GROMACS .gro file of C-alpha atoms in nm:
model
  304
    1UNK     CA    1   5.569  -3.133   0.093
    2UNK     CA    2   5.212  -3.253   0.123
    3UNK     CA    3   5.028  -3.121  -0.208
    4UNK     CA    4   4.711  -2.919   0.080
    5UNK     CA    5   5.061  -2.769   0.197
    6UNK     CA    6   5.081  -2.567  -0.154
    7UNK     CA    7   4.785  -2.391  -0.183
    8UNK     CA    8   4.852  -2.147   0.117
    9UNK     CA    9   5.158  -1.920   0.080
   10UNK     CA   10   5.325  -1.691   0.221
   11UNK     CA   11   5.236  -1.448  -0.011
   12UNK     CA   12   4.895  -1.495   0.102
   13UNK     CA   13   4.931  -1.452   0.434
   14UNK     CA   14   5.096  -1.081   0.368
   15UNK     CA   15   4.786  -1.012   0.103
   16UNK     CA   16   4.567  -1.093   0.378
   17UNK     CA   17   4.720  -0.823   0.599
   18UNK     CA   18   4.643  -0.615   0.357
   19UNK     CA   19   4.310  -0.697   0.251
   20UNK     CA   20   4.170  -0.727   0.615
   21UNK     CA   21   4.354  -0.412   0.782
   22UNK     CA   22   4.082  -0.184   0.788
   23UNK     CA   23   3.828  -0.412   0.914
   24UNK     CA   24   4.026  -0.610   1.186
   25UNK     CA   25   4.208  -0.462   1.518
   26UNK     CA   26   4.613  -0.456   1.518
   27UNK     CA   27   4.601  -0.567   1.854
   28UNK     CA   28   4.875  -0.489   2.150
   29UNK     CA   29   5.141  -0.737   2.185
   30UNK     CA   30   5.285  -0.569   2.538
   31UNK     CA   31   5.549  -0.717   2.734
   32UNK     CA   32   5.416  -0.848   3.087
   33UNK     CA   33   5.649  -0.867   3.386
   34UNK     CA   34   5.473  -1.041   3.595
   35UNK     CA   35   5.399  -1.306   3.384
   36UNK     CA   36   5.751  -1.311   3.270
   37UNK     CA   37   5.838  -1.363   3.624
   38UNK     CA   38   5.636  -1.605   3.668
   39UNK     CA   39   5.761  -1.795   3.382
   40UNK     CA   40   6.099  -1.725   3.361
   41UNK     CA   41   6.095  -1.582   3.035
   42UNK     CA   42   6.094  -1.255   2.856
   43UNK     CA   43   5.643  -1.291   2.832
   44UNK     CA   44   5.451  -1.099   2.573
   45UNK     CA   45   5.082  -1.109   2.563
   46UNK     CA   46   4.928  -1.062   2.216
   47UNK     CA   47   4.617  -0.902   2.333
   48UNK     CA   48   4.335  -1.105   2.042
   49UNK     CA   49   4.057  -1.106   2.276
   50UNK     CA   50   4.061  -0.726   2.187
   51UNK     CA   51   3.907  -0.797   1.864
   52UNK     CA   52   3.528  -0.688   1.812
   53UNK     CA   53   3.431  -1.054   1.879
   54UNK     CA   54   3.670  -1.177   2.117
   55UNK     CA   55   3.894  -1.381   1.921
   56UNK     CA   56   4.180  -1.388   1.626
   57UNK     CA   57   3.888  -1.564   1.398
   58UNK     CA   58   3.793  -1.250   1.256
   59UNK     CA   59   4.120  -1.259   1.068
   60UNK     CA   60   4.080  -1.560   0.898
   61UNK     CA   61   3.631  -1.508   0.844
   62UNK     CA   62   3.651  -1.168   0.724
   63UNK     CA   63   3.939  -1.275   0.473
   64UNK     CA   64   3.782  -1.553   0.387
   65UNK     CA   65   3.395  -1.324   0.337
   66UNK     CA   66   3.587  -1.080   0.081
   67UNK     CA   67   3.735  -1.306  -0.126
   68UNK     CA   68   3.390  -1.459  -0.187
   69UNK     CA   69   3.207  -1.459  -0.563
   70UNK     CA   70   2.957  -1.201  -0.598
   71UNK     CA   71   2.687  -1.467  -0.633
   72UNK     CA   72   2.842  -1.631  -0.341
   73UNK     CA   73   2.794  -1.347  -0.146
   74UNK     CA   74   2.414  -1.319  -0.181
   75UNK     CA   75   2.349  -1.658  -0.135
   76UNK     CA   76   2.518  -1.651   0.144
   77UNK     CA   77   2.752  -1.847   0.366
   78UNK     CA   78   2.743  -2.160   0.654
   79UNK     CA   79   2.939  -2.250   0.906
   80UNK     CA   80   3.014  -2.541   1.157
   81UNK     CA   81   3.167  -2.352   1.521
   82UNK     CA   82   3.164  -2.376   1.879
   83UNK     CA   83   3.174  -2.017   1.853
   84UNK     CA   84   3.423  -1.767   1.778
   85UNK     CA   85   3.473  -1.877   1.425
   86UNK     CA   86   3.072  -1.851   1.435
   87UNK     CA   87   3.078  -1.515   1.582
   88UNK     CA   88   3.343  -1.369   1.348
   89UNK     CA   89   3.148  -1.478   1.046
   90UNK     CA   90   2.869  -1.326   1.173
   91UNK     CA   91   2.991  -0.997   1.269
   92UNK     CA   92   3.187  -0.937   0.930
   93UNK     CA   93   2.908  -1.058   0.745
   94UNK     CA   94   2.678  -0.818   0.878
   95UNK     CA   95   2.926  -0.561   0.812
   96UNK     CA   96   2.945  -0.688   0.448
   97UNK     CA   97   2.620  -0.756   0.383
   98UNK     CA   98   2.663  -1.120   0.342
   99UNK     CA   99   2.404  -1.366   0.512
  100UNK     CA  100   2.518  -1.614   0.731
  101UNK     CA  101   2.431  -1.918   0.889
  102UNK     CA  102   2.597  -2.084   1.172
  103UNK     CA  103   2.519  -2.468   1.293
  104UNK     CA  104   2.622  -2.490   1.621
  105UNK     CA  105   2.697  -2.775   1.874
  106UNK     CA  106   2.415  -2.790   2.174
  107UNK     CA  107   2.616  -2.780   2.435
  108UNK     CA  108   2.824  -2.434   2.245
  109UNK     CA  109   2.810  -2.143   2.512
  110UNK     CA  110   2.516  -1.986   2.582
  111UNK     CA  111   2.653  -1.638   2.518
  112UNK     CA  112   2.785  -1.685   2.182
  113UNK     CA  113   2.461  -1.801   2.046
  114UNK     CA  114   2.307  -1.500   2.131
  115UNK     CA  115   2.553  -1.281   1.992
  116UNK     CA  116   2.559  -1.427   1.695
  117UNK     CA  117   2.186  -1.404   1.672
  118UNK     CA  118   2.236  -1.074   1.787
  119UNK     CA  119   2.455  -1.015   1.485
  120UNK     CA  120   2.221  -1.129   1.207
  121UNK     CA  121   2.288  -1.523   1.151
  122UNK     CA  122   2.028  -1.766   1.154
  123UNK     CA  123   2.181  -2.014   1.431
  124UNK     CA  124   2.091  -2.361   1.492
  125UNK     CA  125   2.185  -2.624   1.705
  126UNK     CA  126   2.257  -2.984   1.628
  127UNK     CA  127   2.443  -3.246   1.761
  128UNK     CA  128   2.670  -3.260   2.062
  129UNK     CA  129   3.048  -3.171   1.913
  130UNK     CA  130   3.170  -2.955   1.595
  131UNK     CA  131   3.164  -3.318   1.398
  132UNK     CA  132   2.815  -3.381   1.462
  133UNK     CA  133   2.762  -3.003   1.375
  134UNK     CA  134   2.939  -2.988   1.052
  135UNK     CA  135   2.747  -3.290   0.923
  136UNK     CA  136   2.449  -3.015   0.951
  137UNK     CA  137   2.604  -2.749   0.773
  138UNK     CA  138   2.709  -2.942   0.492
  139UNK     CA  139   2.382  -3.043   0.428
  140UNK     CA  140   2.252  -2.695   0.435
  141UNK     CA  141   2.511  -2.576   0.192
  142UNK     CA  142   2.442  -2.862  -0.058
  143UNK     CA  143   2.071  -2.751  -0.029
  144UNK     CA  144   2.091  -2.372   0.006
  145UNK     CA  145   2.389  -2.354  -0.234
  146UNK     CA  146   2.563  -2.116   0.020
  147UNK     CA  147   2.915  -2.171   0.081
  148UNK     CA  148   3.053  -2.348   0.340
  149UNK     CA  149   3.347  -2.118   0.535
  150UNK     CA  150   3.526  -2.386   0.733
  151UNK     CA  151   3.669  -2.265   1.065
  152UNK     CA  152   4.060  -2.384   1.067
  153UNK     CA  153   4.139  -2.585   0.743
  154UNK     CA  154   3.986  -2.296   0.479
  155UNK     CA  155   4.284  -2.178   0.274
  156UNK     CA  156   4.154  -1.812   0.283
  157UNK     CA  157   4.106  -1.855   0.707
  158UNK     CA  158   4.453  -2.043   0.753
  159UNK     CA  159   4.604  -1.725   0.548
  160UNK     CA  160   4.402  -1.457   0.735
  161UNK     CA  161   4.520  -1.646   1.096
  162UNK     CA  162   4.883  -1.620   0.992
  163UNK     CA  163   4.859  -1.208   0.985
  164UNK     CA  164   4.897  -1.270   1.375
  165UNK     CA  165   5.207  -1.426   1.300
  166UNK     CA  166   5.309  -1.078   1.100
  167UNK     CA  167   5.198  -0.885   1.327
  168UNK     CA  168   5.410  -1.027   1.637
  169UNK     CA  169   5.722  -1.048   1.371
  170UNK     CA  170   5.673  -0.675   1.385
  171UNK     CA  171   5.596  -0.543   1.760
  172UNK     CA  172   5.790  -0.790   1.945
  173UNK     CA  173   6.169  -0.759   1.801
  174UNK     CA  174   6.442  -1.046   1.860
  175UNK     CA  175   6.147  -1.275   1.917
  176UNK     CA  176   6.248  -1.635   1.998
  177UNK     CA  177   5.929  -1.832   2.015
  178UNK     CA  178   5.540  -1.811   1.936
  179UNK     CA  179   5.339  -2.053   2.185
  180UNK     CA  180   4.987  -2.061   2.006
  181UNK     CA  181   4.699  -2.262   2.124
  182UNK     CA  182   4.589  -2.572   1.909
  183UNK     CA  183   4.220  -2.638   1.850
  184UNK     CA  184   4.170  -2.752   1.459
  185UNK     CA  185   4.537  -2.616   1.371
  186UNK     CA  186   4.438  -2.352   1.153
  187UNK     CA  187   4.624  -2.067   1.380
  188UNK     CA  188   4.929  -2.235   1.412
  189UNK     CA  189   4.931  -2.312   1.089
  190UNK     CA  190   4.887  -1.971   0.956
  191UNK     CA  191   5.169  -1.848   1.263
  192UNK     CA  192   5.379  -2.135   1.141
  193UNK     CA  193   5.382  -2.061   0.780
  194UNK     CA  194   5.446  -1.669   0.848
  195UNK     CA  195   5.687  -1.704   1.094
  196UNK     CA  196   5.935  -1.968   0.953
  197UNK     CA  197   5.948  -1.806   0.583
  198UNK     CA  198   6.056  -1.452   0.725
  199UNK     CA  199   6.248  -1.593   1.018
  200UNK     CA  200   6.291  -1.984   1.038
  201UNK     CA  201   6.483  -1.992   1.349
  202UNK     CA  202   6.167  -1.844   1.560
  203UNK     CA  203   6.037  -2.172   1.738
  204UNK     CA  204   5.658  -2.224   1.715
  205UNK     CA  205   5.544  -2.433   2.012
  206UNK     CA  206   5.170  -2.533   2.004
  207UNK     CA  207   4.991  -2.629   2.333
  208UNK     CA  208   4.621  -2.843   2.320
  209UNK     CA  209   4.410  -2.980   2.600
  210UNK     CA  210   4.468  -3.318   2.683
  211UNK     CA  211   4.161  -3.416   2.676
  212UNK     CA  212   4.169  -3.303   2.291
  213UNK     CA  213   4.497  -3.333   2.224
  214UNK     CA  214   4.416  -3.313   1.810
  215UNK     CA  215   4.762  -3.244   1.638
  216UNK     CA  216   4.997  -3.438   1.903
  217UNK     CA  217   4.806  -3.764   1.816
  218UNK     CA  218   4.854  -3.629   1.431
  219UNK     CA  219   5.201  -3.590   1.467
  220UNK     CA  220   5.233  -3.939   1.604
  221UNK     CA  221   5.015  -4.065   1.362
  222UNK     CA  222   5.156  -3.895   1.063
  223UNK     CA  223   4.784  -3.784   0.956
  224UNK     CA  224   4.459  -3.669   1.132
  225UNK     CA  225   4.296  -3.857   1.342
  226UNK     CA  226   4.000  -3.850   1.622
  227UNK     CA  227   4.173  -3.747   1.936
  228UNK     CA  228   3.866  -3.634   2.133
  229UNK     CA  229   3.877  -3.734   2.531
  230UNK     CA  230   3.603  -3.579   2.698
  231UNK     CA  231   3.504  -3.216   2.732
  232UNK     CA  232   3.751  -2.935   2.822
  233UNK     CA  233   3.708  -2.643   2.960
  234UNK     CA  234   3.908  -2.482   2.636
  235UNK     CA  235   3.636  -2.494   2.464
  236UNK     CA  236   3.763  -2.337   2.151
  237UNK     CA  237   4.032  -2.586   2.164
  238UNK     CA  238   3.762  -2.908   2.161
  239UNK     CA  239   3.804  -3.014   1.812
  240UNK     CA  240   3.834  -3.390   1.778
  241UNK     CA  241   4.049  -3.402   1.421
  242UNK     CA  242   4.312  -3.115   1.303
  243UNK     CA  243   4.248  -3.041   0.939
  244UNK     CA  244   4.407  -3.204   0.647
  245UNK     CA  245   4.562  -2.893   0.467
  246UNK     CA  246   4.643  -2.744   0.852
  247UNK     CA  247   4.832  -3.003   0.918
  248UNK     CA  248   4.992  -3.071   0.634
  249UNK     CA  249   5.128  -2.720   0.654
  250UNK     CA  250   5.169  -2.760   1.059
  251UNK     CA  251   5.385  -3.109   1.014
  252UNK     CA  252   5.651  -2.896   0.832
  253UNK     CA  253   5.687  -2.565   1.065
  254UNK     CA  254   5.571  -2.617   1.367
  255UNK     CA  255   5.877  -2.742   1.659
  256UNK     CA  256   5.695  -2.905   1.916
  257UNK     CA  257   5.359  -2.966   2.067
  258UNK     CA  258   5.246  -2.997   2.431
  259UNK     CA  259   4.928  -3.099   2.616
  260UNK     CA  260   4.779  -2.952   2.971
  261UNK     CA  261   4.552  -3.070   3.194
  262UNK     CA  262   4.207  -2.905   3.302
  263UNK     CA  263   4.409  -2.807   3.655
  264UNK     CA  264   4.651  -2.638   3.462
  265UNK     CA  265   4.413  -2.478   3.225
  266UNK     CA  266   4.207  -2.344   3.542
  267UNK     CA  267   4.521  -2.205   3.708
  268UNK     CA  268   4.627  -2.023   3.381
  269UNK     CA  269   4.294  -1.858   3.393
  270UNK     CA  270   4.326  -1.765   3.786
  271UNK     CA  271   4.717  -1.613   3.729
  272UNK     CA  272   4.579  -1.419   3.419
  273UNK     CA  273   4.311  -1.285   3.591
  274UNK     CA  274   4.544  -1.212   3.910
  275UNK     CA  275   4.825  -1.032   3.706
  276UNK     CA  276   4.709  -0.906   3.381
  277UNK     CA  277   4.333  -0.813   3.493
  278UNK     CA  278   4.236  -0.986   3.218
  279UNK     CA  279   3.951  -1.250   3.221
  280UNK     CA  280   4.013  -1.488   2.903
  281UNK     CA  281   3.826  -1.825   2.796
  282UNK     CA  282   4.006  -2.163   2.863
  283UNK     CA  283   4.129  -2.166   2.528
  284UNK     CA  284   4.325  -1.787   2.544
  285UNK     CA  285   4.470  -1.968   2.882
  286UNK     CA  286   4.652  -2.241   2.716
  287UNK     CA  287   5.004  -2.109   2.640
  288UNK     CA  288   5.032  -1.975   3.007
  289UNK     CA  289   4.927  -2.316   3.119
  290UNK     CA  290   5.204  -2.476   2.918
  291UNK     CA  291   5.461  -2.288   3.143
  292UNK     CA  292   5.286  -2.307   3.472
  293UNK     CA  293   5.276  -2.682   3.393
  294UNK     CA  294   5.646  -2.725   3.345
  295UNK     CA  295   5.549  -2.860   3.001
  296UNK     CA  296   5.812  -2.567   2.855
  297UNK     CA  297   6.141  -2.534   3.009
  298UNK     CA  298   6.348  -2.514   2.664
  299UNK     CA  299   6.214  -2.185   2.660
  300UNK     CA  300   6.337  -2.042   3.001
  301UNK     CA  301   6.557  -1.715   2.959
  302UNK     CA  302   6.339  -1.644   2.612
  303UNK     CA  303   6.170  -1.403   2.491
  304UNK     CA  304   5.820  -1.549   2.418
   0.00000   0.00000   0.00000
């Protein structure tokens, strides 16, 4: 196995449960029949756009703020994000007292600069994709001597992403698959590496944008490369290159990928608004779009 592979464990994941339990939400992972019906599968929503900020990055930031240096944590720390990994940092770091500072793409959504703001971090805009943004950030970190939290290939945020993982293991028994949207890979990842040590016949099916189709082109390629194709309405998903220690742990767990298109994305977010009441960003949308673009019929009959 790739050496990046080594450095995440299992036995992180699980101490990461435990570390971030009182300051993350266990969310709901309820069974949905109307989506099931729609699918033809046994559907189960895991509910993370219950968390404070919207998103499962809290898992992975706030793991990633305790575990910090004590010198570390009054210097502070800087992020690159589109958003949610920018808003989680921001919200646990105000809750532990740790400055942050968040480098932002321009076009990154109105709405999440502003919360973050709202939250304490000094946010700034540069560039027009995460790429162009991290450049930023690493130059602030090299001259502020904070440290740089990155959003999807951090050890400590891979680990704290694969508590989700855990947590389905737990509420949804006889489980047969996890579909998990793919943005810089550092979810499915973290899903992967939980899932398949407890319970390696679970398949873990990723689904990206097309337009960013990031760890299909890796998988192809047999190492990261610049898949970025235009803008895409997942957002969250819009990362041009998966990370080297994501994927190296990805490569080894995860079954198959699939891509969807923007029509299929839209229509996700229609049919989850229609039948869970639930209005979700593009990203959130993607595993639903998988199935309502015929892009998963090994899993028919499943419970997902």
């Amino acid at each position: 196995m790739p050496a990046a592979a080594l450095d995440v464990t299992y036995d992180d994941v699980v101490e990461a449960m435990v570390r971030i339990a009182d300051g993350v939400v266990r969310t709901p992972c309820h069974e949905s029949a109307a989506l099931s019906e729609l699918c033809g599968a046994t559907i189960f929503s895991k509910a993370e756009y219950l968390q404070r900020t919207g998103s499962f990055k809290e898992r992975g930031a706030r793991n990633a703020l305790l575990q910090l240096e004590a010198s570390a944590r009054t210097r502070g720390v800087v992020a690159a994000s589109a958003g949610n990994h920018a808003l989680a940092l921001a919200y646990h770091g105000r809750d532990l007292g740790i400055p942050v500072t968040v480098v932002m793409p321009k076009g990154a959504p109105l709405v999440k600069q502003v919360r973050c703001a709202h939250y304490g971090a000094r946010v700034l805009l540069h560039g027009d994709t995460i790429a162009d943004a991290k450049v930023k950030a690493d130059e602030l970190a090299k001259a502020d001597g904070l440290a740089y939290v990155h959003g999807f290939n951090d050890a400590a945020i891979i680990a704290g992403a694969g508590t989700v993982g855990l947590e389905i293991l737990d509420q949804v028994p006889r489980v047969d698959a996890i579909v998990v949207p793919v943005g810089g890979a550092g979810l499915i990842a973290g899903v992967a590496l939980a899932v398949k040590e407890a319970h390696p016949n679970v398949q873990v099916v990723g689904v990206e944008p097309a337009r960013c189709a990031s760890l299909m082109k890796a998988m192809e390629a047999g190492k990261p490369v610049n898949a970025f194709d235009g803008p895409t309405l997942a957002d969250g998903l819009a990362v041009p290159q998966v990370g080297d220690r994501a994927f190296a742990i990805a490569r080894e767990r995860v079954d198959r990928v699939v891509s969807v298109s923007e029509e299929d994305i839209s229509l996700a977010i229609l049919r989850l608004v229609e039948l869970e009441k639930g209005v979700v960003e593009g990203a959130r949308a993607a595993p639903l779009a998988g199935f309502l673009a015929g892009k998963l019929p090994f899993l028919k009959g499943k419970r997902v």
